[in-house]
Coordinates of C-alpha atoms and ligand atoms in Angstrom, one line a residue:
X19 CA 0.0 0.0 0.0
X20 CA 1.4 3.5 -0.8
X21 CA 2.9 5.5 2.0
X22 CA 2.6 9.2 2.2
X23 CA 5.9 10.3 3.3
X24 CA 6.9 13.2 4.9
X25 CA 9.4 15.5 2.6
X26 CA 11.7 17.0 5.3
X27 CA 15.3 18.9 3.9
X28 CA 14.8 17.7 0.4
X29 CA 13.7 14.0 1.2
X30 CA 10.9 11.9 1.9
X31 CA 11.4 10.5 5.7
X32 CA 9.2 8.1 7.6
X33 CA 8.0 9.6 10.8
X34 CA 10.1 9.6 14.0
X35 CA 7.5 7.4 15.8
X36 CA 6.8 4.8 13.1
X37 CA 3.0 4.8 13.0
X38 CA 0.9 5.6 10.2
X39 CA -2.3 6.4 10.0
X40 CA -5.1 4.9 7.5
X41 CA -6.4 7.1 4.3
X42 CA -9.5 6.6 3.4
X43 CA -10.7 7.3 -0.8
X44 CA -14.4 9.0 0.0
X45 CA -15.6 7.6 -3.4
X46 CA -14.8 4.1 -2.7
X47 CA -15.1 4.1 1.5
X48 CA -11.8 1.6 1.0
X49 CA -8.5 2.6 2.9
X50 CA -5.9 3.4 0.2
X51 CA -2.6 4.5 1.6
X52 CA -0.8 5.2 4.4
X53 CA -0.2 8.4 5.8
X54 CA 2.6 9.4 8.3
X55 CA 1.5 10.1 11.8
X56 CA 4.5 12.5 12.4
X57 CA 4.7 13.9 16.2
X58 CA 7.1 16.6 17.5
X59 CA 10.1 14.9 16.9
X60 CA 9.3 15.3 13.3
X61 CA 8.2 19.0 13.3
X62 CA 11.7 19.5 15.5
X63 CA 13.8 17.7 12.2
X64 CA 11.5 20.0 9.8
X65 CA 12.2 23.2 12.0
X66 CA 16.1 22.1 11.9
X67 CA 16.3 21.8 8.3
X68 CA 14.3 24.8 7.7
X69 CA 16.3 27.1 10.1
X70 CA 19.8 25.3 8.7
X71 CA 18.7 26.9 5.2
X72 CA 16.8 30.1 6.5
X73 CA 20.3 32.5 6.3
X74 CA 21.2 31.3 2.4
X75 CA 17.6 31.2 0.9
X76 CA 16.9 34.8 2.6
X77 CA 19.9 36.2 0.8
X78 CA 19.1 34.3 -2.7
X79 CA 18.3 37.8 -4.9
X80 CA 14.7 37.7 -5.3
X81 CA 15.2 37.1 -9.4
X82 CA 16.4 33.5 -8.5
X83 CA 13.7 33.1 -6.1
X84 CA 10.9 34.1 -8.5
X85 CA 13.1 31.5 -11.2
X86 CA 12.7 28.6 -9.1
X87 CA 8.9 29.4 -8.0
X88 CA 8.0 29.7 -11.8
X89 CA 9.6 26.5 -12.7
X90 CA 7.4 24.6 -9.4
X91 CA 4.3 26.6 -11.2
X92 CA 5.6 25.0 -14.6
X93 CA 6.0 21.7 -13.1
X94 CA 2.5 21.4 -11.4
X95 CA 1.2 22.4 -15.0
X96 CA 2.6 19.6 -16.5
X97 CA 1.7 17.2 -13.8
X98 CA -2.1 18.7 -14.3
X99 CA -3.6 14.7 -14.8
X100 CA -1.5 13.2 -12.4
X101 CA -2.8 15.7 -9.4
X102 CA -6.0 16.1 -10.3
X103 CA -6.8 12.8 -10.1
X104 CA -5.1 12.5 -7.0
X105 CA -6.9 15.4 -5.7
X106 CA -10.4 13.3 -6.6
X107 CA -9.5 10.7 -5.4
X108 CA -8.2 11.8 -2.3
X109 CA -11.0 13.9 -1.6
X110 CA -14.1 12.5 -3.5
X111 CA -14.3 15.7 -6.0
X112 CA -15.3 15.6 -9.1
X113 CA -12.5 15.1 -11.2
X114 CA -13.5 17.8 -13.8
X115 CA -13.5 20.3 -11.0
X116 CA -10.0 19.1 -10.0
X117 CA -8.5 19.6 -13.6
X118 CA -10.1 23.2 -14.2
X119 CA -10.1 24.6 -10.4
X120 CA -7.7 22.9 -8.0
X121 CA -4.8 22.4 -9.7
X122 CA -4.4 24.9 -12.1
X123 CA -4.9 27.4 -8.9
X124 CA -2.0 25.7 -7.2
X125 CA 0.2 26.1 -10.4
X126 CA -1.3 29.7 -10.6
X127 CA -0.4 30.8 -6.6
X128 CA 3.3 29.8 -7.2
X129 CA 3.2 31.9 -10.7
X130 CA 1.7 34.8 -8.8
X131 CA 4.2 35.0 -5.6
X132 CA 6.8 34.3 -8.5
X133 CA 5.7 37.9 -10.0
X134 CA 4.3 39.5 -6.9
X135 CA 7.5 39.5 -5.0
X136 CA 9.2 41.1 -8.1
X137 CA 7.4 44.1 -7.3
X138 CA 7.0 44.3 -4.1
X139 CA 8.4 47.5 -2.7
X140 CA 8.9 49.8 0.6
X141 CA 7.6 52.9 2.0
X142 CA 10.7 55.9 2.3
X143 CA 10.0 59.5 3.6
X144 CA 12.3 62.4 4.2
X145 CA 11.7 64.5 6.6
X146 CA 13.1 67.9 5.6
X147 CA 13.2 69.7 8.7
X148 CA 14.6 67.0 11.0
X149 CA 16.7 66.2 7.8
X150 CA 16.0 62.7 8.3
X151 CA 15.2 59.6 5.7
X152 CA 13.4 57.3 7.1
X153 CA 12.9 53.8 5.0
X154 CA 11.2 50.5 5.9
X155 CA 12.9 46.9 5.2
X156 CA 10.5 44.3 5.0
X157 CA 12.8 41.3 6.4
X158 CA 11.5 37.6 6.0
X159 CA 10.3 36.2 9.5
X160 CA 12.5 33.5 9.4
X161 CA 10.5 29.8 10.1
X162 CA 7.2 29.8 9.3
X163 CA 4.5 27.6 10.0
X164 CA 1.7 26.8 7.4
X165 CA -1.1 24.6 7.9
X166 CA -4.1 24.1 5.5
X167 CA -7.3 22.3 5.3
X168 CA -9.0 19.9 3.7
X169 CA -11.8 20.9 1.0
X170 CA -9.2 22.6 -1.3
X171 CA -6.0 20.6 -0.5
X172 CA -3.4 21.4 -3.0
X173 CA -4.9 24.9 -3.8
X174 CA -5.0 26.3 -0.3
X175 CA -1.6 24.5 0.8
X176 CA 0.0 26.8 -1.8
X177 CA -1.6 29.4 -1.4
X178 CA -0.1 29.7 1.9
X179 CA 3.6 28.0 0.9
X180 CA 4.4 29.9 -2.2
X181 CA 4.2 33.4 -0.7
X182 CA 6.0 32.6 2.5
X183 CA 8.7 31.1 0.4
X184 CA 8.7 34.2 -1.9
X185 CA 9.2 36.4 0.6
X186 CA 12.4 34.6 2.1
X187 CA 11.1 32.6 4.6
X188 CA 11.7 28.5 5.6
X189 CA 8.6 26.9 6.0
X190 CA 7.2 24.1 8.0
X191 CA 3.7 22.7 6.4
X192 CA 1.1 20.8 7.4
X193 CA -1.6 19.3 5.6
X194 CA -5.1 18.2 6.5
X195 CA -4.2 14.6 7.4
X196 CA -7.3 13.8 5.7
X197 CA -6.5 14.7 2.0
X198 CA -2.5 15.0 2.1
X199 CA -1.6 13.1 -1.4
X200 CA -1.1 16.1 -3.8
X201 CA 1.1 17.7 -0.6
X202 CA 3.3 14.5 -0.9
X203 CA 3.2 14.6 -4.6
X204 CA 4.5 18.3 -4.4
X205 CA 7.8 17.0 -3.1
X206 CA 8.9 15.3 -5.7
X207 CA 8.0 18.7 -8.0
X208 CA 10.0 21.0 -5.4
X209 CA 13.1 18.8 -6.0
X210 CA 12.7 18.9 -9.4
X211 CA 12.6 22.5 -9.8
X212 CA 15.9 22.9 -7.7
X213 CA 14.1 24.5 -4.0
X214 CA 16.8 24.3 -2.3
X215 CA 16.6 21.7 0.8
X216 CA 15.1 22.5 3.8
X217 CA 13.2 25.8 2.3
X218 CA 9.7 24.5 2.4
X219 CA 9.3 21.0 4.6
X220 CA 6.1 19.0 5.0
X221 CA 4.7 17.1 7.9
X222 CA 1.6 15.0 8.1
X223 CA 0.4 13.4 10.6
X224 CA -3.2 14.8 12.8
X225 CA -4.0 18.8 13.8
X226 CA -3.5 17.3 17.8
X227 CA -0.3 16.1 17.1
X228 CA 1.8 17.5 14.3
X229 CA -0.2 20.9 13.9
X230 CA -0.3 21.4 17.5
X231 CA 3.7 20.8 17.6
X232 CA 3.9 23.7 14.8
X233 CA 1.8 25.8 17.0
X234 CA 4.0 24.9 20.0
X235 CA 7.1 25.4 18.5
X236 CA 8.9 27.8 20.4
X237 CA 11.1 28.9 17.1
X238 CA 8.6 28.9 14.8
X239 CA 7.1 32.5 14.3
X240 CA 4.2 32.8 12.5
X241 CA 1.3 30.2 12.0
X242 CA -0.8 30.7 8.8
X243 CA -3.8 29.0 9.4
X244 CA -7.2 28.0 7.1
X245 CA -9.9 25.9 9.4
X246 CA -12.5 25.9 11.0
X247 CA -13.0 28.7 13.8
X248 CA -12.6 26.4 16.6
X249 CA -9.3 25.3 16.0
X250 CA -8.4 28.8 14.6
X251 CA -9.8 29.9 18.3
X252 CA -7.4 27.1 20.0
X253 CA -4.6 28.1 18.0
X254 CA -4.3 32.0 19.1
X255 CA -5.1 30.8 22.7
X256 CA -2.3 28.4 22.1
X257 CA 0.3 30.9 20.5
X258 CA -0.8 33.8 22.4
X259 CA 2.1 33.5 25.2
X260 CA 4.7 33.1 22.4
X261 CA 3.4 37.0 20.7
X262 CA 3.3 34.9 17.2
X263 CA 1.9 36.4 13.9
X264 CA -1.1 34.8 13.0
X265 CA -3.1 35.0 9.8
X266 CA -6.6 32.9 10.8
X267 CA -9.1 32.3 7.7
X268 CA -11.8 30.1 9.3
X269 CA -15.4 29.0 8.7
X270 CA -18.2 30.9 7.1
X271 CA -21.9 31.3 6.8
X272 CA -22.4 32.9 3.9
X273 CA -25.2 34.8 2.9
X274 CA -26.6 34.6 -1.0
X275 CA -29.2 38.0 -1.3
X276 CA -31.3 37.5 -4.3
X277 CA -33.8 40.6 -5.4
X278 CA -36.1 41.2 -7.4
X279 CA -34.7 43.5 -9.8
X280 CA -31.7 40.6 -10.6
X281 CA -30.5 39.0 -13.6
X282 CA -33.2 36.3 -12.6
X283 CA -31.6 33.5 -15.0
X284 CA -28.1 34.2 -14.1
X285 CA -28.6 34.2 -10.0
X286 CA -30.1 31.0 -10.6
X287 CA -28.1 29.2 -12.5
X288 CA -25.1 30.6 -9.8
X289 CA -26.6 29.8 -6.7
X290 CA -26.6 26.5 -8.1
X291 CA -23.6 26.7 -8.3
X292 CA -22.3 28.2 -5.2
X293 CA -24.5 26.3 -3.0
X294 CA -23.3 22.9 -4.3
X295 CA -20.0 23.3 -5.9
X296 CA -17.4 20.6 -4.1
X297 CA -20.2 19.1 -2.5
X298 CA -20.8 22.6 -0.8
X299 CA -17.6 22.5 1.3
X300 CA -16.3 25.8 -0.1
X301 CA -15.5 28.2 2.7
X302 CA -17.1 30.9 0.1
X303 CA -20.3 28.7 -0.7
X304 CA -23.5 30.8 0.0
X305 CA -25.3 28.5 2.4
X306 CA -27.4 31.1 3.2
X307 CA -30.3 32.1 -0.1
X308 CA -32.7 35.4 1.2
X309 CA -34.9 35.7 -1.9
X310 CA -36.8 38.7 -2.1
X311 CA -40.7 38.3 -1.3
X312 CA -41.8 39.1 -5.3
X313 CA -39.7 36.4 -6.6
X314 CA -39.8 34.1 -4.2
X315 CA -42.2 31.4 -5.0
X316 CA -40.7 31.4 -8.7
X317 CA -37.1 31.5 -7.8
X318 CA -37.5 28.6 -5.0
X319 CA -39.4 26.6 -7.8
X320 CA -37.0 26.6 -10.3
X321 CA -34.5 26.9 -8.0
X322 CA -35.4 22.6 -7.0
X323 CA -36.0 21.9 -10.0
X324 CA -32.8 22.6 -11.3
X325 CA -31.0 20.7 -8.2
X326 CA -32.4 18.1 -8.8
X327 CA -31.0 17.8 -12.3
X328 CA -27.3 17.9 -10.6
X329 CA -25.9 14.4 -11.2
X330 CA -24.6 12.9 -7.5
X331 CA -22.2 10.1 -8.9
X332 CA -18.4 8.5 -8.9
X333 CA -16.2 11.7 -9.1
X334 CA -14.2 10.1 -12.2
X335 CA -17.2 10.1 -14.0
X336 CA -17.6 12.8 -16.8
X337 CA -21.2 13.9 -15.8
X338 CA -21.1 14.0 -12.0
X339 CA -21.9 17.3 -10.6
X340 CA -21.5 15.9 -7.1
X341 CA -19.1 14.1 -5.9
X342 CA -18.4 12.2 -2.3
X343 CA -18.3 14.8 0.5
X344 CA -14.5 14.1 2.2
X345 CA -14.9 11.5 5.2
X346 CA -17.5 9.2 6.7
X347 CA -17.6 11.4 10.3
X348 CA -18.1 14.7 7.9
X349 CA -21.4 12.6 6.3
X350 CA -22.4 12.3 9.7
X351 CA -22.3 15.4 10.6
X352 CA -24.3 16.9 7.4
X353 CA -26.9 14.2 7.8
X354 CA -27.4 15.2 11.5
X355 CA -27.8 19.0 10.5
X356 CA -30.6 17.9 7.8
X357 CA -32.3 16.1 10.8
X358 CA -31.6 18.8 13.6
X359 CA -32.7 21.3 11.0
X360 CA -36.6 19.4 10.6
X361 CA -36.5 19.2 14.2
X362 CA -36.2 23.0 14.1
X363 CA -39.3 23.5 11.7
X364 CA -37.5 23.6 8.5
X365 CA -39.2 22.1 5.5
X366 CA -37.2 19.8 3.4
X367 CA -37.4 20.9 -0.2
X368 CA -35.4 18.5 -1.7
X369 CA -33.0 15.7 -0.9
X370 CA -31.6 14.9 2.4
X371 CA -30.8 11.2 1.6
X372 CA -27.7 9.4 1.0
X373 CA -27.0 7.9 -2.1
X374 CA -25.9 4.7 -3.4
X375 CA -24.0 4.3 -6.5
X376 CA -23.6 0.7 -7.7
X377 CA -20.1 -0.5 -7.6
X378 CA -19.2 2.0 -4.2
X379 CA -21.7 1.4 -1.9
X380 CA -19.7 2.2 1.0
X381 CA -19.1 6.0 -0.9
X382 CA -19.8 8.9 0.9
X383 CA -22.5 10.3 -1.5
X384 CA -25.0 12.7 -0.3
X385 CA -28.1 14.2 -2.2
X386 CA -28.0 17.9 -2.8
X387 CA -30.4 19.2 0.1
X388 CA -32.4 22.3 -0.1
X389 CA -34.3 23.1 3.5
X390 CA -36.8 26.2 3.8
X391 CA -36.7 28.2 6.8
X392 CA -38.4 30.9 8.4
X393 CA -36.5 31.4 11.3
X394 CA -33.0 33.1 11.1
X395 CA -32.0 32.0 15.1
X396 CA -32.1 28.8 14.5
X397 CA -29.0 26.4 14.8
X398 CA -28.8 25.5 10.7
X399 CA -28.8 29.9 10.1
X400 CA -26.5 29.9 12.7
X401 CA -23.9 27.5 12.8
X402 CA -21.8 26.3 9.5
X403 CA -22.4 23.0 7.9
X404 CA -19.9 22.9 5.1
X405 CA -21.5 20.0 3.1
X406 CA -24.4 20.1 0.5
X407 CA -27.0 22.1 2.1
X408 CA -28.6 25.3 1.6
X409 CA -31.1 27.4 3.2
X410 CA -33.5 29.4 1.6
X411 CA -35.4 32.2 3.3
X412 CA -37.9 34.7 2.0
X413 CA -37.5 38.7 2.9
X414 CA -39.4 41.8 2.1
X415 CA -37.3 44.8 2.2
X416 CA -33.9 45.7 2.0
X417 CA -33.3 47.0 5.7
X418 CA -34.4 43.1 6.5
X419 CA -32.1 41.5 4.2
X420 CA -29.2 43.0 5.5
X421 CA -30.2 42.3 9.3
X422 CA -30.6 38.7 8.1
X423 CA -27.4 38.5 6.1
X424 CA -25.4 40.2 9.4
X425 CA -27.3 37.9 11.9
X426 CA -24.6 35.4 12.1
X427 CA -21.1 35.3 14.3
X428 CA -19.3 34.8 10.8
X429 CA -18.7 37.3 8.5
X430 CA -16.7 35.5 5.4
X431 CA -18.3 36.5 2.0
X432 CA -21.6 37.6 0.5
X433 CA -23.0 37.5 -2.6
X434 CA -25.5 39.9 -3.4
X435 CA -27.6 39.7 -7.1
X436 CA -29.3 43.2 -7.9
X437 CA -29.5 45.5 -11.2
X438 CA -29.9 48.6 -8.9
X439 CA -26.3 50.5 -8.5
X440 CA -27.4 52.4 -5.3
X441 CA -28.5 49.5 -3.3
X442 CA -24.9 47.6 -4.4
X443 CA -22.9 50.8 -2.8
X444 CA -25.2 50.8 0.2
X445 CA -25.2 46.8 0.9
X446 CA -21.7 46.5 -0.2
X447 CA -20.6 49.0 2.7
X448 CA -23.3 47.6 4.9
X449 CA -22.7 43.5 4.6
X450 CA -20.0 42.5 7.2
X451 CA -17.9 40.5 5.0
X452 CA -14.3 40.1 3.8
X453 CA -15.4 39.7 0.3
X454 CA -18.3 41.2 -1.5
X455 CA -19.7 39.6 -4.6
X456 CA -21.9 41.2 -6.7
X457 CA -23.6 39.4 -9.6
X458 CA -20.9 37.1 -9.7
X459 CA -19.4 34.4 -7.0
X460 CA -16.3 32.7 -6.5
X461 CA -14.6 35.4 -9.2
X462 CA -11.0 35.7 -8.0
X463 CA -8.2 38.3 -8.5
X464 CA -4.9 37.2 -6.7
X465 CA -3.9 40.4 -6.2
X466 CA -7.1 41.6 -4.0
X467 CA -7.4 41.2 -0.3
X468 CA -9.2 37.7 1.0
X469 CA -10.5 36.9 4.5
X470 CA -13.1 37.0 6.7
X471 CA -14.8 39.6 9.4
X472 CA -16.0 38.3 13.1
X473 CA -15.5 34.8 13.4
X474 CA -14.4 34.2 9.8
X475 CA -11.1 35.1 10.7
X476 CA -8.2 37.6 11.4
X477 CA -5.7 38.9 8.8
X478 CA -5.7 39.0 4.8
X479 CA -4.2 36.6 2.6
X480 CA -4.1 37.5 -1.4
X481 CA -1.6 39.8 -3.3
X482 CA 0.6 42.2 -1.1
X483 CA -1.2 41.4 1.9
X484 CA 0.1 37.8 1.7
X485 CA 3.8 39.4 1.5
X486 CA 3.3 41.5 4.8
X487 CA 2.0 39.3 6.9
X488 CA 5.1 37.3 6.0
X489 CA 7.5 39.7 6.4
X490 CA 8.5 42.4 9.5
X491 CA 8.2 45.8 8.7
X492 CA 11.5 47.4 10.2
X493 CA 12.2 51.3 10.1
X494 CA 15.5 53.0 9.5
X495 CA 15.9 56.5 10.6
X496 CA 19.2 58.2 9.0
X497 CA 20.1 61.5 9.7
X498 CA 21.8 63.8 7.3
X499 CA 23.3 67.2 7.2
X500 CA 24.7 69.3 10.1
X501 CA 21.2 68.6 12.3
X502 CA 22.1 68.6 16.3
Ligands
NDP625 P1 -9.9 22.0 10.8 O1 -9.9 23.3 11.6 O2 -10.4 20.8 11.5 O3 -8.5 21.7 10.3 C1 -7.7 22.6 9.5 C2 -6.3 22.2 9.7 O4 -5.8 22.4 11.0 C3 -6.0 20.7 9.3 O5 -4.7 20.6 8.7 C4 -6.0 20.1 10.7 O6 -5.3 18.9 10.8 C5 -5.3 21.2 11.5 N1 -5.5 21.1 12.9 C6 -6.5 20.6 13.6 N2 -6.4 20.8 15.0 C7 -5.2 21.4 15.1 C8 -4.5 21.9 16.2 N3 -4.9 21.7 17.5 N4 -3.3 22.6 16.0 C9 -2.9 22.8 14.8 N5 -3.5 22.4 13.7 C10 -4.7 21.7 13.8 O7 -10.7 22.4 9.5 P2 -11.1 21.4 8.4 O8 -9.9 20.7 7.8 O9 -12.3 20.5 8.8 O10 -11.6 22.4 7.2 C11 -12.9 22.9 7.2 C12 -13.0 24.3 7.7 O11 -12.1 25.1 7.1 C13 -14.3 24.9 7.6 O12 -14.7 25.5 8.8 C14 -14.1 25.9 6.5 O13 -15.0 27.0 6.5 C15 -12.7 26.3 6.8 N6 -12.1 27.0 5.6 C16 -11.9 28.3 5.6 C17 -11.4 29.0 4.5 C18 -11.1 30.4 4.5 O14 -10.4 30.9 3.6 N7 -11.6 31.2 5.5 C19 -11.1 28.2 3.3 C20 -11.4 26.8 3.4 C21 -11.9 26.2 4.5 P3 -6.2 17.5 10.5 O15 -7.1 17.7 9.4 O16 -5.1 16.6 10.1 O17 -6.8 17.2 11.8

């Protein structure tokens, strides 16, 4: 059976301890590889190597960075296949949506660090009267700790890893212990493309054991972390006493706000769409629908009808919309939200059932479930699901919309579908969101901001952002001329 190895100063290693821990393919239900079940004597030899080749690749002229950071982007590009399957099967996407999103994003982050960190420049001021010049270095951090999730596995691991590495920094990675096989594939590419050792190391193993032993690491300082809030929550109590940088992106609730003046076919055809793409575990997926009171009864109707033409089948398959959602305890967990949420007085508009398909019956396939609700306290407005589930809610003015769309302890994205410029400058000021979409969803520039408000987070990732949180700002004062 294949082992997933972890790739610590230029090498695949077994962990320290010797255990592994069992990988289970979502489409099949069958255990398919082994993955490392690396502790803190594993993080320590990652730190080691990282710090032993911190002072060189710091001092490597940003040209030669950028060099080897476009040849990893070149290299993932030319491995598209090979990862995307991996990516399915790992995680029980659709393999079409694995070829066309995943992995060409991952190959794209490392293209855009590549460039990004080419211009990336610093603030200087004179100061005529105290004839002073003041300018700010922006120095690498040094070890850096990265650890990623598991609904976008290769995309959000590099999001993270390609701009640290840019900006000068070692890194210690971890990935979600539940879809780590493109992570372990990346080795091989990194060696390829001449990273020097020890510049970016990964680790897998379980958040307890070898994320908490990033966290912990005394050395280590910064943590850039995409989760859920609770372990985002654990992870700044945890690093609080240490002072370390933390970049949190965490879970979201996000509202989809549909009027009646819309582009009625296009919001339909997108909320389909952003409800249910990956099985609805998108951090960005609008769980949330508010359709405006005019439209309403319309919308929701065509709304289920065209759900129910998404296709729930074997992710390989050319015609599947919906894949398997990632893990047997994660079907669980949606399945007793759809049952909570009838408890609660929500109607069931469609689905709700698991389903079967012939040759993987032990699959994790779900229905795509639509649930009407007329309550926005209750526990499935409230809390986030991250599977394929959407609510839909009706509302009659604008000033309601908005309280409904704000009623929640996350604040991630929103997407908001209206012809009427006016209300768009009001709402878009209004919504407490990170990201604002506008007759569009999921459209992303790599150069814009990206992160969440409230509990969706602290910190930005994206663009510059991404290059200041890992770097220190440091200011030099010179003074010139005769000046006392
Ligand atoms: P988790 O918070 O369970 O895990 C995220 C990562 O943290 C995994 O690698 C996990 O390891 C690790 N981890 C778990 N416990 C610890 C710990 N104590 N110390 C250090 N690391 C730890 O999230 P999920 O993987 O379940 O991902 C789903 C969540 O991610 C959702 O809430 C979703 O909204 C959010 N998300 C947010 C995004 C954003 O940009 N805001 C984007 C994508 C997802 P392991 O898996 O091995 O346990």
């Amino acid at each position: 059976m294949e082992k997933i190895l972890n790739y610590i100063d230029g090498e695949y290693r077994e962990p320290q301890s010797g255990k592994w821990l069992d990988n289970y393919e979502p489409a099949s239900g069958e255990v398919y590889s082994k993955i490392a079940d690396s502790d803190a004597s594993d993080v320590a030899a990652a730190y080691e190597a990282a710090k032993n080749a911190f002072p060189e690749w710091s001092n490597t002229p940003i040209e030669k960075r950028s060099r080897i950071l476009m040849k990893i982007a070149d290299l993932i590009e030319e491995n598209l296949y090979r990862l995307a399957e991996a990516e399915s099967k790992d995680n029980g996407k659709p393999l079409s949506l694995a070829t066309t999103i995943d992995i060409p994003r991952a190959s794209a982050n490392f293209r855009f660090f590549a460039n990004a960190i080419t211009q990336f420049s610093s603030e200087a001021h004179e100061s005529v009267g105290l004839q002073t010049m003041n300018f700010t270095l922006r120095q690498p951090l040094g070890v850096v700790g990265c650890i990623s999730p598991w609904n976008l596995p290769l995309y959000l691991f590099t999001w993270k890893v390609a701009p640290a590495i840019a900006a000068g920094n070692c890194v210690v990675a971890k990935p979600s212990e539940v879809t780590p096989l493109t992570a372990f594939l990346l080795g091989e590419i990194l060696t390829e493309a001449g990273l020097p050792k020890g510049v970016l190391n990964i680790v897998h193993g379980t958040g307890p054991s070898a994320g908490q032993a990033i966290v912990e690491h005394a050395d280590i300082k910064a943590i850039s972390f995409t989760g859920g809030t609770k372990t985002g929550e654990h992870i700044a109590r945890t690093a609080a006493p240490m002072f370390k940088k933390l970049s949190l992106e965490l879970g979201g609730k996000n509202p989809n706000l549909i009027f009646g003046d819309c582009d009625y076919e296009k919001a339909l055809n997108v909320s389909v769409r952003s409800s249910f793409a990956n099985q609805g575990q998108i951090c960005l997926c609008g769980s949330r629908m508010y359709i405006e009171a005019s439209i309403y009864d319309q919308f929701k109707n065509d709304f289920v009808e065209k759900v129910k033409a998404l296709q729930v089948g074997h992710p390989s398959e050319a015609d599947t919309n919906i894949g398997a959602v990632v893990s047997k305890p994660h079907m669980e967990k949606v399945q007793s939200y759809i049952k909570l949420a009838k408890k609660e007085g929500a109607t069931l508009l469609y689905g709700g059932e698991a389903v079967t398909i012939e040759g993987y019956e032990n699959g994790y396939y779900l229905q795509p479930t639509i649930l009407e609700v007329d309550d926005n306290t209750c526990r499935i407005q409230q809390e986030e699901v991250f599977g394929p589930l959407v609510t839909l809610m009706k509302f009659s003015s604008e000033e309601e919309a908005l309280a409904l769309a704000n009623g929640v302890k996350y604040g991630l994205s929103a997407t908001l579908w209206t012809q009427n410029l006016d209300r768009t400058m009001r709402l878009s000021k209004q919504l407490e969101a990170g990201i604002v979409w506008v007759n569009t969803w999921l459209n992303r520039d790599l150069r814009t901001p990206f992160g969440g408000m409230k509990q969706s987070g602290v910190g930005r990732e994206g663009g510059f952002e991404a290059l200041r949180f890992f770097t220190e700002p440091k200011n030099v004062c010179i003074q010139f001329g005769d000046r006392l």
